[in-house]
PDB file of C-alpha atoms in Angstrom:
ATOM      1  CA  MET I  76       0.482 -30.108  15.359  1.00 36.00           C
ATOM      2  CA  GLY I  77       2.657 -29.090  12.410  1.00 38.00           C
ATOM      3  CA  GLY I  78       4.983 -26.217  13.249  1.00 41.00           C
ATOM      4  CA  GLY I  79       5.905 -25.141   9.736  1.00 45.00           C
ATOM      5  CA  PRO I  80       3.987 -24.033   6.691  1.00 45.00           C
ATOM      6  CA  LYS I  81       2.353 -26.761   4.669  1.00 45.00           C
ATOM      7  CA  ILE I  82       4.133 -27.433   1.435  1.00 42.00           C
ATOM      8  CA  SER I  83       1.893 -26.568  -1.487  1.00 48.00           C
ATOM      9  CA  ALA I  84       4.240 -27.056  -4.406  1.00 46.00           C
ATOM     10  CA  ASP I  85       1.610 -29.210  -6.110  1.00 61.00           C
ATOM     11  CA  VAL I  86      -0.620 -26.144  -6.463  1.00 69.00           C
ATOM     12  CA  GLY I  87       0.351 -23.967  -9.424  1.00 78.00           C
ATOM     13  CA  LEU I  88       1.194 -20.281  -9.240  1.00 82.00           C
ATOM     14  CA  ALA I  89      -1.843 -19.300 -11.341  1.00 85.00           C
ATOM     15  CA  PRO I  90      -4.457 -20.629  -8.858  1.00 88.00           C
ATOM     16  CA  LYS I  91      -2.590 -19.004  -5.974  1.00 90.00           C
ATOM     17  CA  MET I  92      -2.484 -15.730  -7.892  1.00 92.00           C
ATOM     18  CA  ALA I  93      -6.237 -15.895  -8.540  1.00 92.00           C
ATOM     19  CA  LEU I  94      -6.930 -16.473  -4.834  1.00 93.00           C
ATOM     20  CA  SER I  95      -4.625 -13.615  -3.857  1.00 93.00           C
ATOM     21  CA  VAL I  96      -6.348 -11.259  -6.323  1.00 94.00           C
ATOM     22  CA  THR I  97      -9.792 -12.209  -4.985  1.00 94.00           C
ATOM     23  CA  ALA I  98      -8.861 -11.544  -1.367  1.00 94.00           C
ATOM     24  CA  SER I  99      -7.055  -8.315  -2.295  1.00 93.00           C
ATOM     25  CA  ILE I 100     -10.074  -6.931  -4.165  1.00 93.00           C
ATOM     26  CA  VAL I 101     -12.357  -7.626  -1.201  1.00 92.00           C
ATOM     27  CA  ALA I 102      -9.979  -5.953   1.261  1.00 91.00           C
ATOM     28  CA  GLU I 103      -9.241  -2.955  -0.989  1.00 89.00           C
ATOM     29  CA  THR I 104     -12.908  -2.198  -1.696  1.00 90.00           C
ATOM     30  CA  VAL I 105     -13.871  -2.328   1.985  1.00 87.00           C
ATOM     31  CA  THR I 106     -11.017  -0.139   3.230  1.00 86.00           C
ATOM     32  CA  PHE I 107     -10.410   2.226   0.307  1.00 87.00           C
ATOM     33  CA  PRO I 108     -11.924   5.345   1.995  1.00 87.00           C
ATOM     34  CA  LEU I 109      -9.215   5.034   4.649  1.00 81.00           C
ATOM     35  CA  ASP I 110      -6.558   4.987   1.935  1.00 78.00           C
ATOM     36  CA  LEU I 111      -7.978   8.164   0.395  1.00 81.00           C
ATOM     37  CA  THR I 112      -8.001   9.853   3.806  1.00 82.00           C
ATOM     38  CA  LYS I 113      -4.419   8.755   4.442  1.00 74.00           C
ATOM     39  CA  THR I 114      -3.260  10.177   1.103  1.00 73.00           C
ATOM     40  CA  ARG I 115      -4.907  13.568   1.699  1.00 76.00           C
ATOM     41  CA  LEU I 116      -3.323  13.839   5.154  1.00 75.00           C
ATOM     42  CA  MET I 117       0.167  12.987   3.916  1.00 66.00           C
ATOM     43  CA  ILE I 118       0.022  15.550   1.098  1.00 67.00           C
ATOM     44  CA  GLN I 119      -0.918  18.378   3.495  1.00 63.00           C
ATOM     45  CA  GLY I 120       2.001  20.615   4.365  1.00 56.00           C
ATOM     46  CA  GLU I 121       3.765  19.906   1.087  1.00 52.00           C
ATOM     47  CA  ARG I 122       5.544  23.004  -0.196  1.00 48.00           C
ATOM     48  CA  GLY I 123       3.726  23.216  -3.533  1.00 48.00           C
ATOM     49  CA  GLN I 124       0.288  22.757  -2.031  1.00 50.00           C
ATOM     50  CA  ALA I 125       0.978  25.122   0.850  1.00 49.00           C
ATOM     51  CA  ALA I 126       2.091  27.813  -1.587  1.00 51.00           C
ATOM     52  CA  ALA I 127      -0.986  27.323  -3.757  1.00 48.00           C
ATOM     53  CA  ALA I 128      -3.254  27.543  -0.736  1.00 47.00           C
ATOM     54  CA  SER I 129      -1.669  30.757   0.533  1.00 49.00           C
ATOM     55  CA  SER I 130      -1.792  32.442  -2.882  1.00 50.00           C
ATOM     56  CA  SER I 131      -5.412  31.517  -3.572  1.00 48.00           C
ATOM     57  CA  GLY I 132      -6.642  33.087  -0.355  1.00 50.00           C
ATOM     58  CA  GLY I 133      -9.961  31.286  -0.550  1.00 46.00           C
ATOM     59  CA  ALA I 134      -8.646  27.758  -0.249  1.00 48.00           C
ATOM     60  CA  LYS I 135     -10.260  25.444   2.188  1.00 51.00           C
ATOM     61  CA  PRO I 136      -8.393  25.014   5.485  1.00 48.00           C
ATOM     62  CA  ALA I 137      -6.323  21.886   5.897  1.00 56.00           C
ATOM     63  CA  TYR I 138      -8.040  18.925   7.449  1.00 56.00           C
ATOM     64  CA  ARG I 139      -7.064  17.849  10.946  1.00 62.00           C
ATOM     65  CA  GLY I 140      -7.175  14.165  11.780  1.00 71.00           C
ATOM     66  CA  MET I 141      -8.555  11.147  10.004  1.00 72.00           C
ATOM     67  CA  MET I 142     -12.214  11.485  10.969  1.00 79.00           C
ATOM     68  CA  ARG I 143     -12.409  15.200  10.124  1.00 81.00           C
ATOM     69  CA  THR I 144     -10.709  14.531   6.819  1.00 82.00           C
ATOM     70  CA  ALA I 145     -13.163  11.768   5.922  1.00 82.00           C
ATOM     71  CA  VAL I 146     -16.168  13.852   7.010  1.00 85.00           C
ATOM     72  CA  GLY I 147     -14.800  16.857   5.135  1.00 83.00           C
ATOM     73  CA  ILE I 148     -14.398  14.897   1.913  1.00 82.00           C
ATOM     74  CA  ALA I 149     -17.907  13.447   2.209  1.00 86.00           C
ATOM     75  CA  SER I 150     -19.554  16.811   2.959  1.00 84.00           C
ATOM     76  CA  GLU I 151     -17.575  18.971   0.508  1.00 83.00           C
ATOM     77  CA  GLU I 152     -17.127  16.540  -2.379  1.00 82.00           C
ATOM     78  CA  GLY I 153     -19.760  13.842  -1.845  1.00 83.00           C
ATOM     79  CA  VAL I 154     -19.751  10.435  -0.173  1.00 87.00           C
ATOM     80  CA  LEU I 155     -18.838   8.578  -3.379  1.00 85.00           C
ATOM     81  CA  LYS I 156     -15.648  10.662  -3.599  1.00 83.00           C
ATOM     82  CA  LEU I 157     -14.357   8.535  -0.731  1.00 86.00           C
ATOM     83  CA  TRP I 158     -13.939   5.846  -3.410  1.00 87.00           C
ATOM     84  CA  GLN I 159     -12.357   8.179  -5.982  1.00 80.00           C
ATOM     85  CA  GLY I 160      -9.448   6.296  -7.515  1.00 74.00           C
ATOM     86  CA  VAL I 161     -10.715   2.852  -6.515  1.00 83.00           C
ATOM     87  CA  THR I 162     -10.576   1.548 -10.116  1.00 82.00           C
ATOM     88  CA  PRO I 163      -6.799   1.920 -10.537  1.00 76.00           C
ATOM     89  CA  ALA I 164      -6.424   0.677  -6.961  1.00 78.00           C
ATOM     90  CA  LEU I 165      -8.225  -2.548  -7.860  1.00 88.00           C
ATOM     91  CA  LEU I 166      -6.257  -2.837 -11.100  1.00 84.00           C
ATOM     92  CA  ARG I 167      -3.102  -2.352  -9.054  1.00 82.00           C
ATOM     93  CA  HIS I 168      -4.028  -5.232  -6.771  1.00 87.00           C
ATOM     94  CA  CYS I 169      -4.669  -7.483  -9.746  1.00 90.00           C
ATOM     95  CA  VAL I 170      -0.921  -7.102 -10.360  1.00 90.00           C
ATOM     96  CA  TYR I 171       0.389  -6.436  -6.845  1.00 92.00           C
ATOM     97  CA  ALA I 172      -1.254  -9.647  -5.639  1.00 93.00           C
ATOM     98  CA  ALA I 173       1.749 -11.407  -7.182  1.00 93.00           C
ATOM     99  CA  ARG I 174       3.503 -10.767  -3.860  1.00 95.00           C
ATOM    100  CA  LEU I 175       1.756 -13.747  -2.250  1.00 94.00           C
ATOM    101  CA  PRO I 176       2.603 -16.511  -4.756  1.00 93.00           C
ATOM    102  CA  THR I 177       6.097 -14.995  -5.102  1.00 94.00           C
ATOM    103  CA  TYR I 178       6.600 -15.101  -1.334  1.00 94.00           C
ATOM    104  CA  GLU I 179       5.364 -18.689  -1.127  1.00 91.00           C
ATOM    105  CA  PHE I 180       7.604 -19.756  -3.994  1.00 91.00           C
ATOM    106  CA  LEU I 181      10.661 -18.191  -2.338  1.00 92.00           C
ATOM    107  CA  ARG I 182       9.744 -19.547   1.086  1.00 90.00           C
ATOM    108  CA  GLU I 183       9.313 -23.088  -0.155  1.00 86.00           C
ATOM    109  CA  ASN I 184      12.089 -23.243  -2.753  1.00 87.00           C
ATOM    110  CA  VAL I 185      14.777 -20.791  -1.650  1.00 87.00           C
ATOM    111  CA  ALA I 186      14.379 -20.489   2.109  1.00 81.00           C
ATOM    112  CA  ALA I 187      13.043 -24.010   2.622  1.00 74.00           C
ATOM    113  CA  SER I 188      13.667 -25.495   6.066  1.00 64.00           C
ATOM    114  CA  LYS I 189      13.653 -29.122   7.059  1.00 65.00           C
ATOM    115  CA  PRO I 190      10.180 -30.748   7.198  1.00 59.00           C
ATOM    116  CA  GLY I 191       8.325 -29.769  10.371  1.00 63.00           C
ATOM    117  CA  GLN I 192      10.622 -26.814  11.106  1.00 73.00           C
ATOM    118  CA  ILE I 193       9.497 -23.204  11.159  1.00 83.00           C
ATOM    119  CA  THR I 194      11.189 -20.960   8.617  1.00 87.00           C
ATOM    120  CA  PRO I 195      13.555 -18.543  10.458  1.00 91.00           C
ATOM    121  CA  ILE I 196      12.286 -14.978  10.709  1.00 92.00           C
ATOM    122  CA  TRP I 197      15.255 -13.515   8.834  1.00 93.00           C
ATOM    123  CA  LYS I 198      14.579 -15.814   5.887  1.00 93.00           C
ATOM    124  CA  CYS I 199      10.909 -14.839   5.907  1.00 93.00           C
ATOM    125  CA  ALA I 200      11.950 -11.180   5.981  1.00 94.00           C
ATOM    126  CA  MET I 201      14.191 -11.607   2.930  1.00 95.00           C
ATOM    127  CA  CYS I 202      11.414 -13.422   1.056  1.00 95.00           C
ATOM    128  CA  GLY I 203       8.917 -10.727   2.012  1.00 95.00           C
ATOM    129  CA  MET I 204      11.152  -7.888   0.860  1.00 95.00           C
ATOM    130  CA  ALA I 205      11.966  -9.596  -2.447  1.00 96.00           C
ATOM    131  CA  ALA I 206       8.302 -10.412  -3.127  1.00 96.00           C
ATOM    132  CA  GLY I 207       7.238  -6.862  -2.283  1.00 94.00           C
ATOM    133  CA  CYS I 208       9.880  -5.293  -4.546  1.00 95.00           C
ATOM    134  CA  PHE I 209       8.928  -7.450  -7.513  1.00 95.00           C
ATOM    135  CA  ALA I 210       5.171  -7.003  -7.142  1.00 94.00           C
ATOM    136  CA  GLN I 211       5.341  -3.255  -6.547  1.00 92.00           C
ATOM    137  CA  PHE I 212       7.624  -2.572  -9.496  1.00 93.00           C
ATOM    138  CA  ILE I 213       5.200  -4.111 -11.972  1.00 91.00           C
ATOM    139  CA  ALA I 214       2.242  -2.429 -10.222  1.00 89.00           C
ATOM    140  CA  SER I 215       3.762   1.084  -9.991  1.00 87.00           C
ATOM    141  CA  PRO I 216       1.843   2.612 -12.961  1.00 88.00           C
ATOM    142  CA  ASN I 217      -1.484   1.757 -11.317  1.00 82.00           C
ATOM    143  CA  ASP I 218      -0.283   3.206  -8.018  1.00 81.00           C
ATOM    144  CA  LEU I 219       0.690   6.471  -9.701  1.00 82.00           C
ATOM    145  CA  VAL I 220      -2.716   6.832 -11.357  1.00 82.00           C
ATOM    146  CA  LYS I 221      -4.477   5.999  -8.097  1.00 77.00           C
ATOM    147  CA  VAL I 222      -2.670   8.795  -6.228  1.00 75.00           C
ATOM    148  CA  ARG I 223      -3.363  11.311  -9.016  1.00 76.00           C
ATOM    149  CA  MET I 224      -7.075  10.466  -9.008  1.00 75.00           C
ATOM    150  CA  GLN I 225      -7.316  10.585  -5.221  1.00 66.00           C
ATOM    151  CA  MET I 226      -6.104  14.197  -5.228  1.00 69.00           C
ATOM    152  CA  GLU I 227      -8.515  15.460  -7.913  1.00 69.00           C
ATOM    153  CA  GLY I 228     -11.296  16.356  -5.503  1.00 63.00           C
ATOM    154  CA  ARG I 229      -8.963  18.512  -3.438  1.00 64.00           C
ATOM    155  CA  ARG I 230      -7.593  20.200  -6.567  1.00 67.00           C
ATOM    156  CA  ARG I 231     -11.098  21.181  -7.664  1.00 66.00           C
ATOM    157  CA  LEU I 232     -11.859  22.700  -4.255  1.00 61.00           C
ATOM    158  CA  GLU I 233      -8.673  24.778  -4.544  1.00 68.00           C
ATOM    159  CA  GLY I 234      -9.848  26.118  -7.890  1.00 70.00           C
ATOM    160  CA  LYS I 235      -7.280  24.220  -9.949  1.00 74.00           C
ATOM    161  CA  GLU I 236      -7.909  22.592 -13.290  1.00 73.00           C
ATOM    162  CA  PRO I 237      -8.388  18.808 -13.010  1.00 70.00           C
ATOM    163  CA  ARG I 238      -5.372  16.834 -14.162  1.00 72.00           C
ATOM    164  CA  VAL I 239      -7.291  13.660 -14.999  1.00 72.00           C
ATOM    165  CA  ARG I 240     -10.887  12.805 -15.958  1.00 73.00           C
ATOM    166  CA  GLY I 241     -10.732   9.046 -15.555  1.00 74.00           C
ATOM    167  CA  VAL I 242      -8.453   6.025 -15.505  1.00 78.00           C
ATOM    168  CA  TYR I 243      -7.787   5.892 -19.264  1.00 82.00           C
ATOM    169  CA  HIS I 244      -7.305   9.657 -19.437  1.00 83.00           C
ATOM    170  CA  ALA I 245      -4.855   9.502 -16.531  1.00 81.00           C
ATOM    171  CA  TYR I 246      -2.707   6.864 -18.240  1.00 85.00           C
ATOM    172  CA  SER I 247      -2.769   8.604 -21.625  1.00 86.00           C
ATOM    173  CA  THR I 248      -2.001  12.024 -20.106  1.00 83.00           C
ATOM    174  CA  ILE I 249       1.023  10.696 -18.261  1.00 84.00           C
ATOM    175  CA  VAL I 250       2.343   8.905 -21.360  1.00 88.00           C
ATOM    176  CA  ARG I 251       1.871  11.984 -23.563  1.00 86.00           C
ATOM    177  CA  ALA I 252       3.504  14.356 -21.100  1.00 84.00           C
ATOM    178  CA  GLU I 253       6.261  12.167 -19.670  1.00 84.00           C
ATOM    179  CA  GLY I 254       6.550   9.147 -21.950  1.00 86.00           C
ATOM    180  CA  VAL I 255       6.089   5.504 -20.981  1.00 88.00           C
ATOM    181  CA  ARG I 256       8.831   5.882 -18.384  1.00 86.00           C
ATOM    182  CA  GLY I 257       6.629   8.474 -16.694  1.00 84.00           C
ATOM    183  CA  LEU I 258       4.312   5.664 -15.605  1.00 86.00           C
ATOM    184  CA  TRP I 259       7.118   4.533 -13.310  1.00 87.00           C
ATOM    185  CA  LYS I 260       7.585   7.967 -11.766  1.00 81.00           C
ATOM    186  CA  GLY I 261       8.395   7.499  -8.104  1.00 74.00           C
ATOM    187  CA  TRP I 262       9.021   3.764  -8.507  1.00 84.00           C
ATOM    188  CA  VAL I 263      12.110   3.834  -6.284  1.00 83.00           C
ATOM    189  CA  PRO I 264      10.327   5.061  -3.109  1.00 76.00           C
ATOM    190  CA  ASN I 265       7.384   2.908  -4.194  1.00 80.00           C
ATOM    191  CA  VAL I 266       9.513  -0.226  -4.218  1.00 89.00           C
ATOM    192  CA  GLN I 267      11.326   0.796  -1.039  1.00 84.00           C
ATOM    193  CA  ARG I 268       8.002   1.171   0.738  1.00 81.00           C
ATOM    194  CA  ALA I 269       6.741  -2.160  -0.635  1.00 89.00           C
ATOM    195  CA  ALA I 270       9.854  -3.918   0.629  1.00 92.00           C
ATOM    196  CA  LEU I 271       9.221  -2.556   4.127  1.00 89.00           C
ATOM    197  CA  VAL I 272       5.471  -3.207   4.032  1.00 89.00           C
ATOM    198  CA  ASN I 273       5.893  -6.810   2.971  1.00 94.00           C
ATOM    199  CA  MET I 274       8.765  -7.395   5.332  1.00 93.00           C
ATOM    200  CA  GLY I 275       6.385  -6.301   8.075  1.00 92.00           C
ATOM    201  CA  ASP I 276       3.173  -7.816   6.704  1.00 94.00           C
ATOM    202  CA  LEU I 277       4.125 -11.180   5.210  1.00 95.00           C
ATOM    203  CA  THR I 278       6.952 -11.916   7.642  1.00 94.00           C
ATOM    204  CA  THR I 279       4.920 -11.031  10.727  1.00 95.00           C
ATOM    205  CA  TYR I 280       1.785 -12.874   9.653  1.00 96.00           C
ATOM    206  CA  ASP I 281       3.702 -15.983   8.610  1.00 94.00           C
ATOM    207  CA  SER I 282       5.944 -16.030  11.694  1.00 94.00           C
ATOM    208  CA  VAL I 283       3.260 -15.212  14.264  1.00 96.00           C
ATOM    209  CA  LYS I 284       0.765 -17.670  12.816  1.00 95.00           C
ATOM    210  CA  HIS I 285       3.092 -20.669  12.695  1.00 93.00           C
ATOM    211  CA  ARG I 286       4.597 -19.936  16.104  1.00 93.00           C
ATOM    212  CA  LEU I 287       1.125 -19.712  17.614  1.00 95.00           C
ATOM    213  CA  LEU I 288       0.269 -23.064  16.040  1.00 94.00           C
ATOM    214  CA  ALA I 289       3.523 -24.616  17.243  1.00 92.00           C
ATOM    215  CA  ASN I 290       3.596 -23.236  20.781  1.00 93.00           C
ATOM    216  CA  THR I 291      -0.038 -22.803  21.842  1.00 93.00           C
ATOM    217  CA  SER I 292      -3.249 -24.787  21.710  1.00 94.00           C
ATOM    218  CA  LEU I 293      -4.692 -22.492  19.035  1.00 94.00           C
ATOM    219  CA  GLN I 294      -5.875 -24.131  15.840  1.00 94.00           C
ATOM    220  CA  ASP I 295      -5.452 -22.985  12.245  1.00 94.00           C
ATOM    221  CA  ASN I 296      -8.691 -21.019  12.234  1.00 94.00           C
ATOM    222  CA  ALA I 297     -10.100 -17.486  12.165  1.00 94.00           C
ATOM    223  CA  ILE I 298      -8.906 -16.696  15.711  1.00 95.00           C
ATOM    224  CA  THR I 299      -5.288 -17.462  14.871  1.00 96.00           C
ATOM    225  CA  HIS I 300      -5.613 -15.652  11.544  1.00 96.00           C
ATOM    226  CA  SER I 301      -7.074 -12.566  13.274  1.00 96.00           C
ATOM    227  CA  ILE I 302      -4.302 -12.365  15.887  1.00 96.00           C
ATOM    228  CA  SER I 303      -1.642 -12.797  13.226  1.00 96.00           C
ATOM    229  CA  SER I 304      -3.208 -10.201  10.930  1.00 95.00           C
ATOM    230  CA  PHE I 305      -3.441  -7.646  13.771  1.00 93.00           C
ATOM    231  CA  CYS I 306       0.277  -8.047  14.459  1.00 94.00           C
ATOM    232  CA  SER I 307       1.181  -7.877  10.774  1.00 94.00           C
ATOM    233  CA  GLY I 308      -0.815  -4.680  10.201  1.00 91.00           C
ATOM    234  CA  LEU I 309       0.792  -2.918  13.166  1.00 92.00           C
ATOM    235  CA  VAL I 310       4.366  -3.872  12.275  1.00 92.00           C
ATOM    236  CA  ALA I 311       3.844  -3.000   8.604  1.00 90.00           C
ATOM    237  CA  ALA I 312       2.483   0.451   9.516  1.00 89.00           C
ATOM    238  CA  VAL I 313       5.381   1.254  11.847  1.00 88.00           C
ATOM    239  CA  VAL I 314       8.143   0.325   9.406  1.00 88.00           C
ATOM    240  CA  SER I 315       6.527   1.698   6.250  1.00 85.00           C
ATOM    241  CA  THR I 316       4.957   5.061   7.150  1.00 88.00           C
ATOM    242  CA  PRO I 317       8.052   7.228   6.423  1.00 88.00           C
ATOM    243  CA  ALA I 318       8.499   5.547   3.042  1.00 82.00           C
ATOM    244  CA  ASP I 319       4.780   5.971   2.363  1.00 80.00           C
ATOM    245  CA  VAL I 320       4.972   9.711   3.007  1.00 85.00           C
ATOM    246  CA  VAL I 321       7.985  10.078   0.695  1.00 85.00           C
ATOM    247  CA  LYS I 322       6.410   7.878  -1.976  1.00 77.00           C
ATOM    248  CA  THR I 323       3.146   9.816  -2.022  1.00 78.00           C
ATOM    249  CA  ARG I 324       4.851  13.210  -2.190  1.00 83.00           C
ATOM    250  CA  MET I 325       7.186  12.086  -4.964  1.00 80.00           C
ATOM    251  CA  MET I 326       4.295  10.759  -7.043  1.00 72.00           C
ATOM    252  CA  ASN I 327       2.032  13.767  -6.473  1.00 75.00           C
ATOM    253  CA  GLN I 328       4.567  16.546  -7.175  1.00 79.00           C
ATOM    254  CA  PRO I 329       4.166  18.597 -10.389  1.00 78.00           C
ATOM    255  CA  THR I 330       6.593  17.841 -13.205  1.00 75.00           C
ATOM    256  CA  LYS I 331       8.230  19.616 -16.130  1.00 75.00           C
ATOM    257  CA  ASP I 332       9.914  17.715 -18.959  1.00 71.00           C
ATOM    258  CA  GLY I 333       9.481  14.534 -16.948  1.00 67.00           C
ATOM    259  CA  ARG I 334      11.310  15.902 -13.890  1.00 73.00           C
ATOM    260  CA  GLY I 335       9.831  16.688 -10.511  1.00 75.00           C
ATOM    261  CA  LEU I 336       9.682  20.373  -9.556  1.00 79.00           C
ATOM    262  CA  LEU I 337       9.778  19.898  -5.776  1.00 85.00           C
ATOM    263  CA  TYR I 338      12.133  17.002  -5.111  1.00 86.00           C
ATOM    264  CA  LYS I 339      15.195  15.691  -6.931  1.00 83.00           C
ATOM    265  CA  SER I 340      14.983  12.210  -5.430  1.00 83.00           C
ATOM    266  CA  SER I 341      13.376  10.230  -2.629  1.00 81.00           C
ATOM    267  CA  THR I 342      16.345  11.134  -0.402  1.00 86.00           C
ATOM    268  CA  ASP I 343      15.867  14.832  -1.193  1.00 89.00           C
ATOM    269  CA  CYS I 344      12.156  14.518  -0.399  1.00 89.00           C
ATOM    270  CA  LEU I 345      12.986  12.821   2.905  1.00 89.00           C
ATOM    271  CA  LEU I 346      15.483  15.522   3.906  1.00 91.00           C
ATOM    272  CA  GLN I 347      13.238  18.414   2.832  1.00 91.00           C
ATOM    273  CA  THR I 348      10.305  16.979   4.761  1.00 90.00           C
ATOM    274  CA  VAL I 349      12.324  16.620   7.964  1.00 92.00           C
ATOM    275  CA  ARG I 350      13.989  20.025   7.531  1.00 91.00           C
ATOM    276  CA  GLN I 351      10.788  21.955   6.828  1.00 91.00           C
ATOM    277  CA  GLU I 352       8.251  20.075   8.948  1.00 90.00           C
ATOM    278  CA  GLY I 353      10.242  18.101  11.520  1.00 91.00           C
ATOM    279  CA  PHE I 354      10.981  14.397  11.945  1.00 91.00           C
ATOM    280  CA  MET I 355       7.448  13.525  12.996  1.00 89.00           C
ATOM    281  CA  ALA I 356       6.205  14.713   9.584  1.00 89.00           C
ATOM    282  CA  LEU I 357       7.511  11.341   8.360  1.00 89.00           C
ATOM    283  CA  TYR I 358       4.750   9.811  10.476  1.00 88.00           C
ATOM    284  CA  LYS I 359       2.097  12.221   9.236  1.00 81.00           C
ATOM    285  CA  GLY I 360      -0.891  10.021   8.567  1.00 74.00           C
ATOM    286  CA  PHE I 361       0.432   7.144  10.739  1.00 85.00           C
ATOM    287  CA  LEU I 362      -2.899   6.562  12.468  1.00 81.00           C
ATOM    288  CA  PRO I 363      -4.843   6.536   9.188  1.00 72.00           C
ATOM    289  CA  ILE I 364      -2.209   4.181   7.757  1.00 77.00           C
ATOM    290  CA  TRP I 365      -2.565   1.840  10.715  1.00 84.00           C
ATOM    291  CA  TYR I 366      -6.330   2.274  10.876  1.00 77.00           C
ATOM    292  CA  ARG I 367      -6.394   1.265   7.237  1.00 74.00           C
ATOM    293  CA  MET I 368      -3.784  -1.492   7.476  1.00 83.00           C
ATOM    294  CA  ALA I 369      -5.461  -3.112  10.458  1.00 87.00           C
ATOM    295  CA  PRO I 370      -8.879  -3.699   8.804  1.00 88.00           C
ATOM    296  CA  TRP I 371      -7.213  -4.283   5.406  1.00 88.00           C
ATOM    297  CA  SER I 372      -4.933  -6.905   6.896  1.00 92.00           C
ATOM    298  CA  LEU I 373      -7.773  -8.529   8.821  1.00 93.00           C
ATOM    299  CA  THR I 374     -10.100  -8.569   5.802  1.00 92.00           C
ATOM    300  CA  PHE I 375      -7.401  -9.758   3.438  1.00 94.00           C
ATOM    301  CA  TRP I 376      -5.969 -12.576   5.534  1.00 95.00           C
ATOM    302  CA  LEU I 377      -9.352 -13.906   6.642  1.00 94.00           C
ATOM    303  CA  SER I 378     -10.586 -13.811   3.033  1.00 93.00           C
ATOM    304  CA  PHE I 379      -7.341 -15.259   1.698  1.00 95.00           C
ATOM    305  CA  GLU I 380      -7.276 -18.164   4.131  1.00 95.00           C
ATOM    306  CA  GLN I 381     -10.975 -18.852   3.568  1.00 93.00           C
ATOM    307  CA  VAL I 382     -10.829 -18.866  -0.234  1.00 92.00           C
ATOM    308  CA  ARG I 383      -7.778 -21.137  -0.046  1.00 93.00           C
ATOM    309  CA  LYS I 384      -9.704 -23.509   2.186  1.00 91.00           C
ATOM    310  CA  VAL I 385     -12.791 -23.501  -0.040  1.00 91.00           C
ATOM    311  CA  SER I 386     -10.619 -24.031  -3.130  1.00 89.00           C
ATOM    312  CA  GLY I 387      -8.755 -26.930  -1.572  1.00 88.00           C
ATOM    313  CA  VAL I 388      -5.442 -25.076  -1.404  1.00 88.00           C
ATOM    314  CA  PRO I 389      -3.376 -25.656   1.788  1.00 87.00           C
ATOM    315  CA  SER I 390      -3.303 -22.898   4.409  1.00 88.00           C
ATOM    316  CA  PHE I 391      -0.738 -20.109   3.894  1.00 88.00           C
TER     317      PHE I 391
END
């Protein structure tokens, strides 16, 4: 049984990108309500929102827990609001999916091991971080719009004017108010988070899968893919949650003249969050993140491996 990843240099980057996009769209659509819930939970407690809530007097109480948040959104805003912001999320994945072909290219051409050998974990980690940074940087505008749209329902309940009315309006509003560079607002914590997520996700899946194939009787099938995806989702959630909290708060904060009004930088956001809410605030929304990453990872990797198989592309 081969212990290392199959070399697939004969398959171009474009087909691999198409397969990655397909699997990403399936996974994102299925699990998007969990992403919306996660975002709402992480924003709670933020200084600007807390101040607005206290001054309005009639604001809805903060949600407690993932299930109550999801039920609250469905009952107060409508079930379809659980998919509010899904369009930019899907557009984001059409770009962010570049992480997979980028990772494979780096693994096979930069971190290549001898035939039959498993790529060392540290090399996989470096490839994962590099692939995540590249993919997230080019996908950051879509991520920003997604977060803005996800928060619109809550803003309406608090009696605030909506910031965006749709995907196109969101992009045009940001460009008019902050310039083209405004589309990359929060890109530093965005890229930092992506580096951690992909170090956890791609590295863990790749390493666990090929070590299971090399050291157990398991075959390259759905069982092995499921075990590997479970491990990758858990590790990715643990290492990325603090960066996810910082990223979301940086992107959601109000701005004036292109500058954030709450935080000067991702480091400032990190320190303010710990100082005002305690260290565990960095893991606010951890369970929703993991609850989302687990089914997302499972859906994505099973879909990805299956569409590769159907298309005649070697296993990841």
